[in-house]
CSV table of C-alpha atoms in Angstrom, one decimal:
chain,number,residue,atom,x,y,z
A,1,MET,CA,35.3,14.8,17.1
A,2,PRO,CA,36.7,12.0,14.8
A,3,GLY,CA,36.4,9.6,17.9
A,4,THR,CA,33.0,10.4,18.8
A,5,ASN,CA,32.1,9.7,15.1
A,6,ARG,CA,33.8,6.4,15.3
A,7,GLN,CA,32.0,5.6,18.7
A,8,LEU,CA,28.4,6.3,17.0
A,9,ASP,CA,29.4,4.4,13.7
A,10,GLY,CA,30.2,1.7,15.8
A,11,ALA,CA,26.9,1.7,17.7
A,12,LEU,CA,25.0,2.0,14.6
A,13,ALA,CA,27.0,-0.9,13.0
A,14,ALA,CA,26.4,-3.1,15.9
A,15,LEU,CA,22.5,-2.4,15.5
A,16,LEU,CA,22.8,-3.4,11.6
A,17,ALA,CA,24.5,-6.5,12.7
A,18,ARG,CA,21.9,-7.6,14.9
A,19,ARG,CA,19.3,-7.0,12.4
A,20,GLU,CA,21.5,-8.8,9.8
A,21,SER,CA,21.8,-12.0,12.2
A,22,HIS,CA,17.9,-12.0,12.2
A,23,GLY,CA,17.8,-12.2,8.7
A,24,LYS,CA,16.1,-8.6,8.5
A,25,LEU,CA,18.8,-6.3,7.0
A,26,ARG,CA,17.3,-4.2,4.4
A,27,ARG,CA,19.5,-3.1,1.5
A,28,LEU,CA,18.9,-1.1,-1.7
A,29,THR,CA,18.5,-3.0,-5.0
A,30,LYS,CA,18.2,-2.6,-8.5
A,31,PRO,CA,15.6,-4.0,-10.8
A,32,LEU,CA,16.8,-6.8,-13.1
A,33,ALA,CA,16.7,-5.8,-16.5
A,34,HIS,CA,16.0,-9.4,-17.8
A,35,CYS,CA,13.1,-9.9,-15.3
A,36,VAL,CA,9.5,-10.0,-15.9
A,37,ASP,CA,7.8,-7.7,-13.4
A,38,PHE,CA,5.6,-9.2,-10.8
A,39,SER,CA,6.9,-6.9,-8.0
A,40,SER,CA,6.1,-3.2,-8.8
A,41,ASN,CA,2.9,-1.5,-7.8
A,42,GLY,CA,2.0,-0.2,-11.5
A,43,TYR,CA,-0.9,-2.6,-11.7
A,44,LEU,CA,-2.3,-0.8,-14.7
A,45,SER,CA,1.3,-0.5,-16.4
A,46,LEU,CA,0.5,3.0,-17.2
A,47,SER,CA,4.1,4.2,-16.6
A,48,THR,CA,5.0,2.4,-19.6
A,49,ASN,CA,2.3,3.0,-21.8
A,50,LEU,CA,3.5,4.5,-25.0
A,51,GLU,CA,0.5,6.4,-25.8
A,52,ILE,CA,0.5,8.2,-22.3
A,53,GLN,CA,4.3,8.7,-22.9
A,54,GLU,CA,3.9,10.5,-26.0
A,55,GLN,CA,1.2,12.8,-24.7
A,56,LEU,CA,3.4,13.6,-21.8
A,57,LEU,CA,6.4,14.6,-24.1
A,58,ALA,CA,4.2,16.8,-26.1
A,59,ARG,CA,2.8,18.6,-22.9
A,60,LEU,CA,6.4,19.4,-22.0
A,61,GLN,CA,7.5,20.4,-25.5
A,62,ALA,CA,4.6,22.6,-25.5
A,63,ARG,CA,5.5,24.2,-22.1
A,64,VAL,CA,9.2,25.0,-23.4
A,65,ALA,CA,8.2,26.4,-26.6
A,66,ALA,CA,5.6,28.8,-24.5
A,67,GLY,CA,8.4,29.8,-22.3
A,68,ALA,CA,10.7,30.5,-25.1
A,69,ALA,CA,7.9,33.0,-26.5
A,70,ASP,CA,7.6,34.5,-23.1
A,71,ILE,CA,11.2,35.2,-22.5
A,72,ASP,CA,11.2,37.6,-25.5
A,73,ARG,CA,8.4,39.8,-24.2
A,74,ALA,CA,9.7,40.0,-20.3
A,75,ALA,CA,12.8,39.1,-19.1
A,76,GLY,CA,13.0,36.3,-16.4
A,77,SER,CA,9.3,35.3,-17.0
A,78,ARG,CA,9.9,31.9,-18.8
A,79,ALA,CA,7.8,28.9,-17.3
A,80,SER,CA,9.8,26.3,-15.8
A,81,ILE,CA,9.4,22.5,-16.4
A,82,LEU,CA,11.9,21.6,-13.6
A,83,GLY,CA,11.7,23.2,-10.1
A,84,SER,CA,8.5,24.6,-8.7
A,85,GLY,CA,10.3,27.4,-6.9
A,86,GLY,CA,9.1,26.9,-3.3
A,87,SER,CA,6.2,25.7,-1.1
A,88,ARG,CA,2.6,26.0,-2.3
A,89,LEU,CA,2.2,29.0,0.5
A,90,LEU,CA,5.3,30.9,-1.1
A,91,ASP,CA,6.0,30.5,-4.8
A,92,GLY,CA,5.1,26.9,-5.8
A,93,ASN,CA,1.3,27.4,-6.4
A,94,SER,CA,0.1,27.7,-9.8
A,95,SER,CA,-3.3,28.0,-11.7
A,96,PHE,CA,-2.3,24.7,-13.4
A,97,ALA,CA,-2.0,22.9,-9.9
A,98,GLU,CA,-5.2,24.4,-8.9
A,99,GLU,CA,-7.4,23.2,-12.1
A,100,ILE,CA,-5.6,19.6,-11.8
A,101,GLU,CA,-7.1,19.6,-8.3
A,102,ALA,CA,-10.5,20.4,-9.4
A,103,ARG,CA,-10.3,18.1,-12.1
A,104,ILE,CA,-9.4,15.2,-9.6
A,105,ALA,CA,-12.1,16.2,-7.3
A,106,ALA,CA,-14.6,15.9,-9.9
A,107,PHE,CA,-13.5,12.8,-11.1
A,108,HIS,CA,-13.6,11.2,-7.8
A,109,ARG,CA,-17.1,12.9,-6.8
A,110,SER,CA,-15.5,14.7,-4.0
A,111,GLU,CA,-15.9,18.8,-3.1
A,112,THR,CA,-12.3,19.4,-3.2
A,113,ALA,CA,-8.8,18.2,-3.5
A,114,LEU,CA,-5.7,19.2,-2.2
A,115,LEU,CA,-2.2,18.0,-3.8
A,116,PHE,CA,0.8,16.5,-1.8
A,117,THR,CA,4.2,15.3,-3.0
A,118,SER,CA,3.4,12.0,-1.9
A,119,ALA,CA,0.5,9.8,-0.4
A,120,TYR,CA,2.9,9.3,2.6
A,121,ASP,CA,3.1,13.2,3.0
A,122,ALA,CA,-0.8,13.2,2.7
A,123,ASN,CA,-1.3,10.8,5.5
A,124,THR,CA,1.2,12.4,7.8
A,125,GLY,CA,-0.4,16.0,7.1
A,126,LEU,CA,-3.9,14.8,7.5
A,127,LEU,CA,-3.3,12.6,10.7
A,128,GLY,CA,-0.8,15.0,12.3
A,129,SER,CA,-2.9,18.1,12.0
A,130,VAL,CA,-6.9,17.3,12.2
A,131,PRO,CA,-7.4,15.2,15.4
A,132,GLN,CA,-7.2,17.3,18.3
A,133,PRO,CA,-6.9,16.9,22.2
A,134,GLY,CA,-9.3,14.4,23.4
A,135,ASP,CA,-9.9,13.0,20.2
A,136,VAL,CA,-9.6,9.2,19.4
A,137,ILE,CA,-7.8,7.5,16.2
A,138,VAL,CA,-8.8,3.9,15.5
A,139,TYR,CA,-6.9,2.0,12.9
A,140,ASP,CA,-6.6,-1.2,11.4
A,141,GLU,CA,-3.7,-3.0,12.9
A,142,LEU,CA,-1.9,-3.4,9.5
A,143,ILE,CA,-2.6,0.4,8.5
A,144,HIS,CA,0.3,1.7,6.2
A,145,ALA,CA,3.5,3.2,8.2
A,146,SER,CA,2.5,6.9,6.9
A,147,VAL,CA,-0.6,6.7,9.1
A,148,HIS,CA,1.5,5.5,11.9
A,149,ASP,CA,3.9,8.4,11.7
A,150,GLY,CA,1.0,10.8,11.1
A,151,MET,CA,-0.5,9.5,14.6
A,152,ARG,CA,2.6,9.9,16.0
A,153,MET,CA,2.5,13.7,15.2
A,154,SER,CA,-1.2,13.8,16.5
A,155,ARG,CA,-2.3,15.4,19.3
A,156,ALA,CA,-5.4,12.9,19.7
A,157,GLY,CA,-5.4,11.5,23.2
A,158,ARG,CA,-5.8,8.0,22.3
A,159,LYS,CA,-4.8,5.8,19.4
A,160,ILE,CA,-6.2,2.2,19.2
A,161,PRO,CA,-5.8,-0.7,16.7
A,162,PHE,CA,-8.3,-3.1,15.7
A,163,ALA,CA,-7.8,-6.5,14.2
A,164,HIS,CA,-7.0,-6.3,10.6
A,165,ASN,CA,-10.1,-6.3,8.4
A,166,SER,CA,-12.1,-7.6,10.9
A,167,VAL,CA,-15.5,-5.2,11.6
A,168,SER,CA,-17.9,-7.1,13.4
A,169,GLY,CA,-19.0,-10.8,14.5
A,170,SER,CA,-18.7,-13.2,17.2
A,171,ARG,CA,-14.8,-13.9,16.9
A,172,PRO,CA,-13.5,-10.4,17.6
A,173,GLY,CA,-9.7,-10.4,17.0
A,174,ALA,CA,-9.8,-13.0,14.5
A,175,GLY,CA,-8.0,-10.5,11.9
A,176,ALA,CA,-10.8,-11.7,9.3
A,177,GLU,CA,-14.3,-11.7,8.8
A,178,ALA,CA,-15.9,-15.0,9.3
A,179,GLY,CA,-15.8,-17.2,5.9
A,180,ASP,CA,-13.7,-14.9,3.9
A,181,GLY,CA,-11.0,-17.6,3.2
A,182,ARG,CA,-8.2,-15.1,4.4
A,183,LEU,CA,-4.9,-16.4,5.5
A,184,GLY,CA,-6.0,-17.1,9.1
A,185,ARG,CA,-3.9,-14.5,11.1
A,186,GLN,CA,-4.9,-14.4,14.5
A,187,SER,CA,-5.0,-11.0,16.4
A,188,GLU,CA,-5.0,-10.0,20.0
A,189,ASN,CA,-6.9,-6.8,18.9
A,190,LYS,CA,-10.8,-6.5,19.0
A,191,ASN,CA,-12.8,-6.1,15.7
A,192,LEU,CA,-13.6,-2.5,15.0
A,193,GLU,CA,-17.3,-2.9,16.6
A,194,HIS,CA,-15.9,-4.0,19.9
A,195,VAL,CA,-13.7,-1.1,20.0
A,196,LEU,CA,-15.9,1.5,18.9
A,197,GLY,CA,-18.8,0.0,21.3
A,198,GLN,CA,-16.0,0.2,24.5
A,199,LEU,CA,-15.4,3.9,23.6
A,200,SER,CA,-19.1,4.9,23.4
A,201,GLY,CA,-20.2,2.4,26.2
A,202,ARG,CA,-20.9,3.3,29.9
A,203,GLU,CA,-17.3,2.3,30.5
A,204,GLY,CA,-16.1,4.5,27.7
A,205,SER,CA,-15.8,8.4,27.4
A,206,GLU,CA,-18.5,10.8,28.3
A,207,ASP,CA,-16.9,12.9,25.7
A,208,VAL,CA,-17.2,10.4,23.0
A,209,ARG,CA,-20.9,9.6,23.9
A,210,SER,CA,-21.9,13.1,23.6
A,211,GLY,CA,-19.9,14.0,20.5
A,212,LYS,CA,-17.7,16.5,21.9
A,213,ALA,CA,-14.7,14.3,21.1
A,214,ASN,CA,-14.2,13.0,17.6
A,215,VAL,CA,-13.2,9.5,16.7
A,216,PHE,CA,-11.3,9.0,13.2
A,217,VAL,CA,-11.5,5.6,11.8
A,218,CYS,CA,-8.4,4.8,9.3
A,219,VAL,CA,-8.6,2.0,7.2
A,220,GLU,CA,-7.0,1.3,3.6
A,221,GLY,CA,-9.1,0.5,0.4
A,222,LEU,CA,-6.7,-2.3,-0.7
A,223,TYR,CA,-4.0,-3.7,1.8
A,224,SER,CA,-0.5,-3.7,0.0
A,225,MET,CA,0.8,-6.9,1.8
A,226,ASP,CA,-2.1,-9.2,2.1
A,227,GLY,CA,-3.8,-8.0,-1.0
A,228,ASP,CA,-7.3,-7.8,0.8
A,229,VAL,CA,-10.0,-5.4,0.3
A,230,VAL,CA,-11.7,-3.6,3.3
A,231,HIS,CA,-15.3,-4.3,3.9
A,232,LEU,CA,-16.1,-0.5,3.5
A,233,GLN,CA,-20.0,-0.6,3.9
A,234,LYS,CA,-19.5,-2.8,7.1
A,235,VAL,CA,-17.3,-0.2,8.5
A,236,VAL,CA,-19.7,2.8,7.8
A,237,ASP,CA,-22.5,0.8,9.4
A,238,ALA,CA,-20.3,0.1,12.4
A,239,VAL,CA,-19.4,3.5,13.0
A,240,ASP,CA,-23.1,4.6,12.6
A,241,ARG,CA,-24.2,2.2,15.1
A,242,CYS,CA,-21.6,2.8,17.9
A,243,LEU,CA,-21.3,6.8,17.5
A,244,PRO,CA,-25.2,7.7,16.6
A,245,SER,CA,-23.7,11.4,17.7
A,246,GLY,CA,-22.4,11.7,14.4
A,247,ASN,CA,-18.6,12.1,15.6
A,248,GLY,CA,-17.2,9.2,13.8
A,249,TYR,CA,-15.1,10.3,10.7
A,250,ILE,CA,-13.8,7.5,8.5
A,251,ILE,CA,-10.5,7.9,6.6
A,252,VAL,CA,-9.6,5.6,3.5
A,253,ASP,CA,-6.2,5.2,2.3
A,254,GLU,CA,-6.8,4.6,-1.5
A,255,ALA,CA,-3.3,4.5,-2.4
A,256,HIS,CA,-3.3,0.8,-3.9
A,257,SER,CA,-7.3,1.0,-4.7
A,258,VAL,CA,-7.4,3.8,-7.2
A,259,GLY,CA,-7.2,3.0,-10.7
A,260,VAL,CA,-8.0,-0.5,-9.9
A,261,PHE,CA,-11.6,-0.5,-8.7
A,262,GLY,CA,-14.6,1.7,-9.8
A,263,ASP,CA,-15.6,2.9,-13.0
A,264,ASP,CA,-12.9,4.3,-14.9
A,265,GLY,CA,-10.5,3.5,-12.1
A,266,ARG,CA,-12.2,6.0,-9.3
A,267,GLY,CA,-11.5,4.0,-6.5
A,268,LEU,CA,-13.3,1.7,-3.9
A,269,VAL,CA,-15.4,4.6,-2.2
A,270,CYS,CA,-16.7,5.3,-5.6
A,271,LYS,CA,-17.3,1.8,-6.3
A,272,SER,CA,-19.2,1.2,-3.2
A,273,GLY,CA,-21.4,4.6,-3.6
A,274,LEU,CA,-20.1,5.9,-0.2
A,275,GLU,CA,-18.4,9.3,-1.5
A,276,ASP,CA,-20.8,11.1,1.1
A,277,ARG,CA,-20.1,8.6,4.0
A,278,ILE,CA,-16.4,9.0,3.8
A,279,TRP,CA,-15.0,12.0,5.6
A,280,ALA,CA,-11.5,11.9,3.7
A,281,ARG,CA,-9.8,9.9,1.2
A,282,VAL,CA,-5.9,9.8,0.5
A,283,LEU,CA,-5.0,8.7,-3.0
A,284,GLY,CA,-1.4,7.9,-4.2
A,285,PHE,CA,-0.3,8.3,-7.5
A,286,GLY,CA,2.5,6.3,-7.5
A,287,LYS,CA,0.8,2.9,-7.9
A,288,ALA,CA,-1.5,2.1,-10.6
A,289,ILE,CA,-1.8,5.8,-11.9
A,290,GLY,CA,1.8,5.4,-12.8
A,291,CYS,CA,3.1,8.9,-11.8
A,292,SER,CA,4.1,10.3,-8.3
A,293,GLY,CA,2.6,12.4,-5.7
A,294,GLY,CA,-0.8,12.2,-3.5
A,295,VAL,CA,-3.9,13.9,-3.0
A,296,VAL,CA,-6.5,14.3,0.0
A,297,LEU,CA,-9.9,14.4,-1.3
A,298,CYS,CA,-12.2,16.3,1.3
A,299,SER,CA,-14.6,19.2,2.0
A,300,SER,CA,-13.4,22.5,1.3
A,301,THR,CA,-12.9,23.4,5.1
A,302,VAL,CA,-10.8,20.7,5.7
A,303,ARG,CA,-8.9,21.7,2.5
A,304,SER,CA,-8.2,25.0,4.1
A,305,TYR,CA,-7.5,23.8,7.5
A,306,LEU,CA,-4.7,21.7,5.9
A,307,ILE,CA,-3.4,24.6,3.9
A,308,ASN,CA,-3.0,26.1,7.4
A,309,TYR,CA,-1.8,23.6,9.6
A,310,ALA,CA,-0.5,20.6,7.4
A,311,ARG,CA,3.3,20.6,8.0
A,312,SER,CA,4.4,18.4,5.3
A,313,LEU,CA,2.4,20.6,2.8
A,314,ILE,CA,3.6,23.9,4.4
A,315,TYR,CA,7.3,23.1,4.7
A,316,THR,CA,7.7,21.0,1.5
A,317,THR,CA,8.8,22.3,-2.1
A,318,SER,CA,5.6,21.8,-4.2
A,319,MET,CA,5.6,19.4,-7.2
A,320,PRO,CA,7.1,20.7,-10.6
A,321,PHE,CA,5.4,21.0,-13.8
A,322,THR,CA,6.6,17.6,-14.9
A,323,SER,CA,4.6,15.9,-12.2
A,324,LEU,CA,1.6,17.8,-12.7
A,325,ALA,CA,1.7,17.1,-16.6
A,326,SER,CA,2.2,13.7,-15.9
A,327,ILE,CA,-1.0,13.5,-13.5
A,328,GLU,CA,-2.9,15.5,-16.1
A,329,VAL,CA,-2.0,13.0,-18.9
A,330,VAL,CA,-3.1,10.0,-17.2
A,331,TYR,CA,-6.4,11.4,-15.8
A,332,ASP,CA,-7.1,12.3,-19.4
A,333,TYR,CA,-6.5,8.8,-20.0
A,334,LEU,CA,-8.7,7.5,-17.1
A,335,VAL,CA,-11.4,10.0,-17.7
A,336,SER,CA,-11.8,8.9,-21.4
A,337,GLY,CA,-12.4,5.3,-20.7
A,338,ARG,CA,-9.4,3.7,-22.3
A,339,SER,CA,-8.1,2.3,-19.1
A,340,LYS,CA,-11.2,-0.2,-19.0
A,341,PRO,CA,-9.6,-3.0,-21.5
A,342,LEU,CA,-6.6,-2.7,-19.0
A,343,ARG,CA,-8.6,-3.6,-16.0
A,344,GLU,CA,-10.6,-6.3,-17.5
A,345,HIS,CA,-7.3,-8.0,-19.0
A,346,LEU,CA,-6.1,-7.4,-15.0
A,347,GLU,CA,-9.0,-9.4,-13.7
A,348,GLU,CA,-8.6,-12.1,-15.9
A,349,LEU,CA,-4.7,-12.4,-15.0
A,350,ILE,CA,-5.4,-12.0,-11.4
A,351,HIS,CA,-8.2,-15.0,-11.3
A,352,TYR,CA,-5.7,-16.9,-13.5
A,353,THR,CA,-2.7,-16.5,-11.6
A,354,HIS,CA,-4.6,-17.3,-8.2
A,355,CYS,CA,-6.0,-20.6,-9.7
A,356,GLN,CA,-2.3,-21.7,-11.0
A,357,LEU,CA,-0.8,-20.9,-7.3
A,358,ARG,CA,-3.5,-22.9,-5.8
A,359,ALA,CA,-3.0,-25.5,-8.1
A,360,ILE,CA,0.8,-25.8,-7.0
A,361,CYS,CA,-0.3,-25.9,-3.2
A,362,ALA,CA,-2.5,-28.9,-4.0
A,363,ARG,CA,0.2,-30.7,-5.5
A,364,GLN,CA,2.5,-30.4,-2.7
A,365,ARG,CA,3.5,-33.3,-0.7
A,366,PRO,CA,1.1,-34.0,2.3
A,367,GLY,CA,2.2,-32.2,5.2
A,368,GLN,CA,5.0,-30.5,3.6
A,369,LEU,CA,3.8,-26.6,3.3
A,370,MET,CA,6.5,-25.0,1.3
A,371,ILE,CA,4.1,-22.6,0.0
A,372,ARG,CA,0.4,-21.4,1.1
A,373,VAL,CA,-2.0,-19.4,-1.1
A,374,GLN,CA,-5.3,-18.2,0.5
A,375,GLU,CA,-8.3,-20.4,-0.7
A,376,ALA,CA,-10.8,-17.7,-1.5
A,377,PRO,CA,-10.5,-16.3,-4.9
A,378,ALA,CA,-8.1,-13.2,-5.3
A,379,VAL,CA,-9.8,-10.0,-5.3
A,380,SER,CA,-6.7,-7.7,-6.3
A,381,PRO,CA,-3.3,-7.9,-8.3
A,382,ILE,CA,-1.7,-8.6,-4.9
A,383,ILE,CA,-1.6,-12.2,-4.3
A,384,PRO,CA,0.5,-13.1,-1.2
A,385,VAL,CA,2.6,-16.6,-1.5
A,386,LEU,CA,3.3,-17.3,2.2
A,387,THR,CA,6.3,-19.6,3.0
A,388,PRO,CA,9.0,-19.9,5.7
A,389,TYR,CA,11.6,-19.1,3.2
A,390,PRO,CA,10.8,-16.2,1.2
A,391,ARG,CA,14.5,-15.1,0.4
A,392,ALA,CA,15.3,-18.3,-1.0
A,393,LEU,CA,12.0,-18.6,-3.2
A,394,ALA,CA,12.6,-14.9,-4.3
A,395,GLU,CA,16.2,-15.3,-5.5
A,396,HIS,CA,15.0,-18.7,-7.4
A,397,CYS,CA,12.5,-16.7,-9.5
A,398,GLN,CA,14.8,-14.1,-10.0
A,399,ARG,CA,17.4,-16.4,-11.5
A,400,SER,CA,14.6,-17.7,-13.6
A,401,GLY,CA,13.7,-14.4,-14.7
A,402,PHE,CA,10.9,-13.1,-12.6
A,403,MET,CA,10.8,-10.3,-10.6
A,404,VAL,CA,9.3,-10.9,-6.9
A,405,ARG,CA,10.4,-9.8,-3.7
A,406,PRO,CA,10.9,-11.4,-0.3
A,407,ILE,CA,8.6,-9.7,2.4
A,408,VAL,CA,9.8,-10.3,5.8
A,409,ALA,CA,9.1,-9.2,9.5
A,410,PRO,CA,9.0,-6.2,10.5
A,411,THR,CA,7.3,-5.3,7.2
A,412,VAL,CA,4.8,-8.2,8.0
A,413,PRO,CA,4.3,-9.8,11.3
A,414,ALA,CA,6.6,-12.7,12.1
A,415,GLY,CA,5.3,-15.9,11.0
A,416,SER,CA,3.6,-14.7,7.9
A,417,GLU,CA,6.8,-14.2,5.8
A,418,ARG,CA,6.0,-14.1,1.8
A,419,ILE,CA,6.7,-13.5,-1.5
A,420,ARG,CA,4.6,-10.7,-2.7
A,421,VAL,CA,3.2,-11.6,-6.3
A,422,CYS,CA,1.8,-8.3,-8.2
A,423,VAL,CA,0.2,-8.9,-11.5
A,424,HIS,CA,-0.3,-6.2,-14.0
A,425,SER,CA,-2.2,-5.5,-17.1
A,426,GLY,CA,0.9,-5.5,-19.0
A,427,ASN,CA,1.6,-9.1,-18.1
A,428,THR,CA,0.7,-12.5,-20.2
A,429,ILE,CA,-0.8,-15.5,-19.6
A,430,GLU,CA,2.6,-17.1,-20.7
A,431,GLN,CA,4.5,-15.0,-18.0
A,432,VAL,CA,2.1,-16.1,-15.5
A,433,ASP,CA,2.8,-19.8,-16.6
A,434,GLY,CA,6.4,-19.2,-16.4
A,435,LEU,CA,6.3,-17.8,-13.0
A,436,CYS,CA,4.4,-20.4,-11.5
A,437,LYS,CA,6.4,-23.2,-13.2
A,438,ALA,CA,9.6,-21.6,-11.5
A,439,ILE,CA,7.9,-21.5,-8.1
A,440,GLU,CA,6.7,-25.3,-8.4
A,441,ALA,CA,10.1,-26.2,-9.4
A,442,TRP,CA,11.6,-24.4,-6.1
A,443,VAL,CA,9.2,-26.4,-4.2
A,444,ARG,CA,10.1,-29.7,-5.6
A,445,GLN,CA,13.9,-29.0,-5.6
A,446,ASN,CA,13.8,-27.9,-2.0
A,447,HIS,CA,11.2,-30.0,0.1
A,448,GLY,CA,13.8,-32.6,0.7
A,449,ALA,CA,16.1,-30.4,2.0
A,450,VAL,CA,13.6,-28.8,4.4
A,451,GLU,CA,12.6,-32.2,5.8
A,452,ARG,CA,16.3,-32.9,6.5
A,453,ASP,CA,16.7,-29.3,8.1
A,454,GLU,CA,13.5,-29.8,10.0
A,455,ARG,CA,14.8,-33.2,11.6
A,456,ARG,CA,18.1,-31.4,12.4
A,457,ASP,CA,16.3,-28.6,14.4
A,458,LYS,CA,13.8,-30.7,16.2
A,459,SER,CA,16.6,-33.0,17.3
A,460,LYS,CA,18.8,-29.9,18.6
A,461,GLY,CA,15.5,-28.1,20.5
A,462,LEU,CA,16.0,-25.1,18.0
A,463,GLY,CA,13.3,-22.5,17.4
A,464,GLU,CA,11.7,-20.9,14.3
A,465,VAL,CA,14.2,-18.2,14.0
A,466,THR,CA,17.1,-21.2,13.6
A,467,LYS,CA,14.9,-22.7,10.8
A,468,THR,CA,14.7,-19.6,8.9
A,469,HIS,CA,18.7,-19.8,8.5
A,470,ASN,CA,19.0,-23.5,7.3
A,471,VAL,CA,20.4,-24.9,4.5
A,472,LEU,CA,18.1,-23.2,2.2
A,473,SER,CA,20.1,-19.8,3.7
A,474,GLN,CA,23.0,-20.2,1.2
A,475,ASP,CA,20.3,-19.4,-1.4
A,476,ARG,CA,19.2,-16.4,-0.1
A,477,PRO,CA,19.1,-13.4,-1.9
A,478,ARG,CA,21.0,-10.2,-0.8
A,479,LEU,CA,17.9,-7.9,-0.8
């Protein structure tokens, strides 16, 4: 056995070495205490909100006090604030959990809600159990990994991608709606309407045309890497046009859009007034909401079905009181309207940050594209800064006191590497100015080295992979 273990470890080490040689090796890192946060997904800065923290501590202390009183009356009956005791189908359910679900459903204008331990589990549970043999799943090519894992578990007969955020138009496969000013990614996939038209056309499936087979269309409200927002009304219209039998069902992952968009942070679906047109929504509490966990917003029938068939719910220990209480406290804050000033400040920072980054792009030397930022105004807190040297730029920013992370393939398609600037309501104009000064300083310091390196690569006939391991590689962070 020891020899066998060494043999397997050797094979795994070889795979890791190959990934490292391509500059794609992932490592766990710790947030740097001295750095200003421009990386995390806590867009409203609620997890560090003192008012919310104080309210949560008060709830926990009240729970402990109530448990101490109960123990005097009945041995072993003390309420726990730690573990939940099991899955929700065994000992992990509670009136408290069901009350929170009802409150979440009402806030987001949904019939019902079902809590999961994460939005990842919610997606895998939903996609892994609902689609039946013969059904089809159509999904945005940049959809989250959890949807892909749910599709792998699914019994759906076909899974078909469509070009990112491309719903209709004369340029299928362009990866963006015409005129939206996005970063110009080209895609071999067709747009959504083209895919749905093929499915329901004469050359497609009779089961789809007749409505016997269901078509599930999966999109995200806000895409976490590009920071763009789905054209949700266009998606609804395309499904209605192409699937007149009423067998098209739209699933929106709102993990990144909840808290940011809509009245009091209700999300993009509510902002668009499409609550009755979206079959299911998956919300994540680990981003703008500042907690942990996830929820599926759906009909009471779908909720009952998930309780019976979603493996990520049935076989997972349910959330403890601490997690439930944190969700309750944050929703108290949202319902009260107190988050409105945070979103207003966030919108101002988003506009200001994008303008400053675009100004840096305009000041670059002609033909020297060290960084690139979309021309169209930013519509979300996520602003990608494309660069061939994301690791070097990220490390420079961190040394300057600003936490940003490099995003490289395979997390994003090769050729679209970037740093991901995430703006938060807790940030200030001065902090944004500091980050932008650090980015521009890096551009000025390194443009000469890049020119020399590109001339060297060209003379040797080296390709893009080698270019990412040029003289700047000595500055790459070990992330």
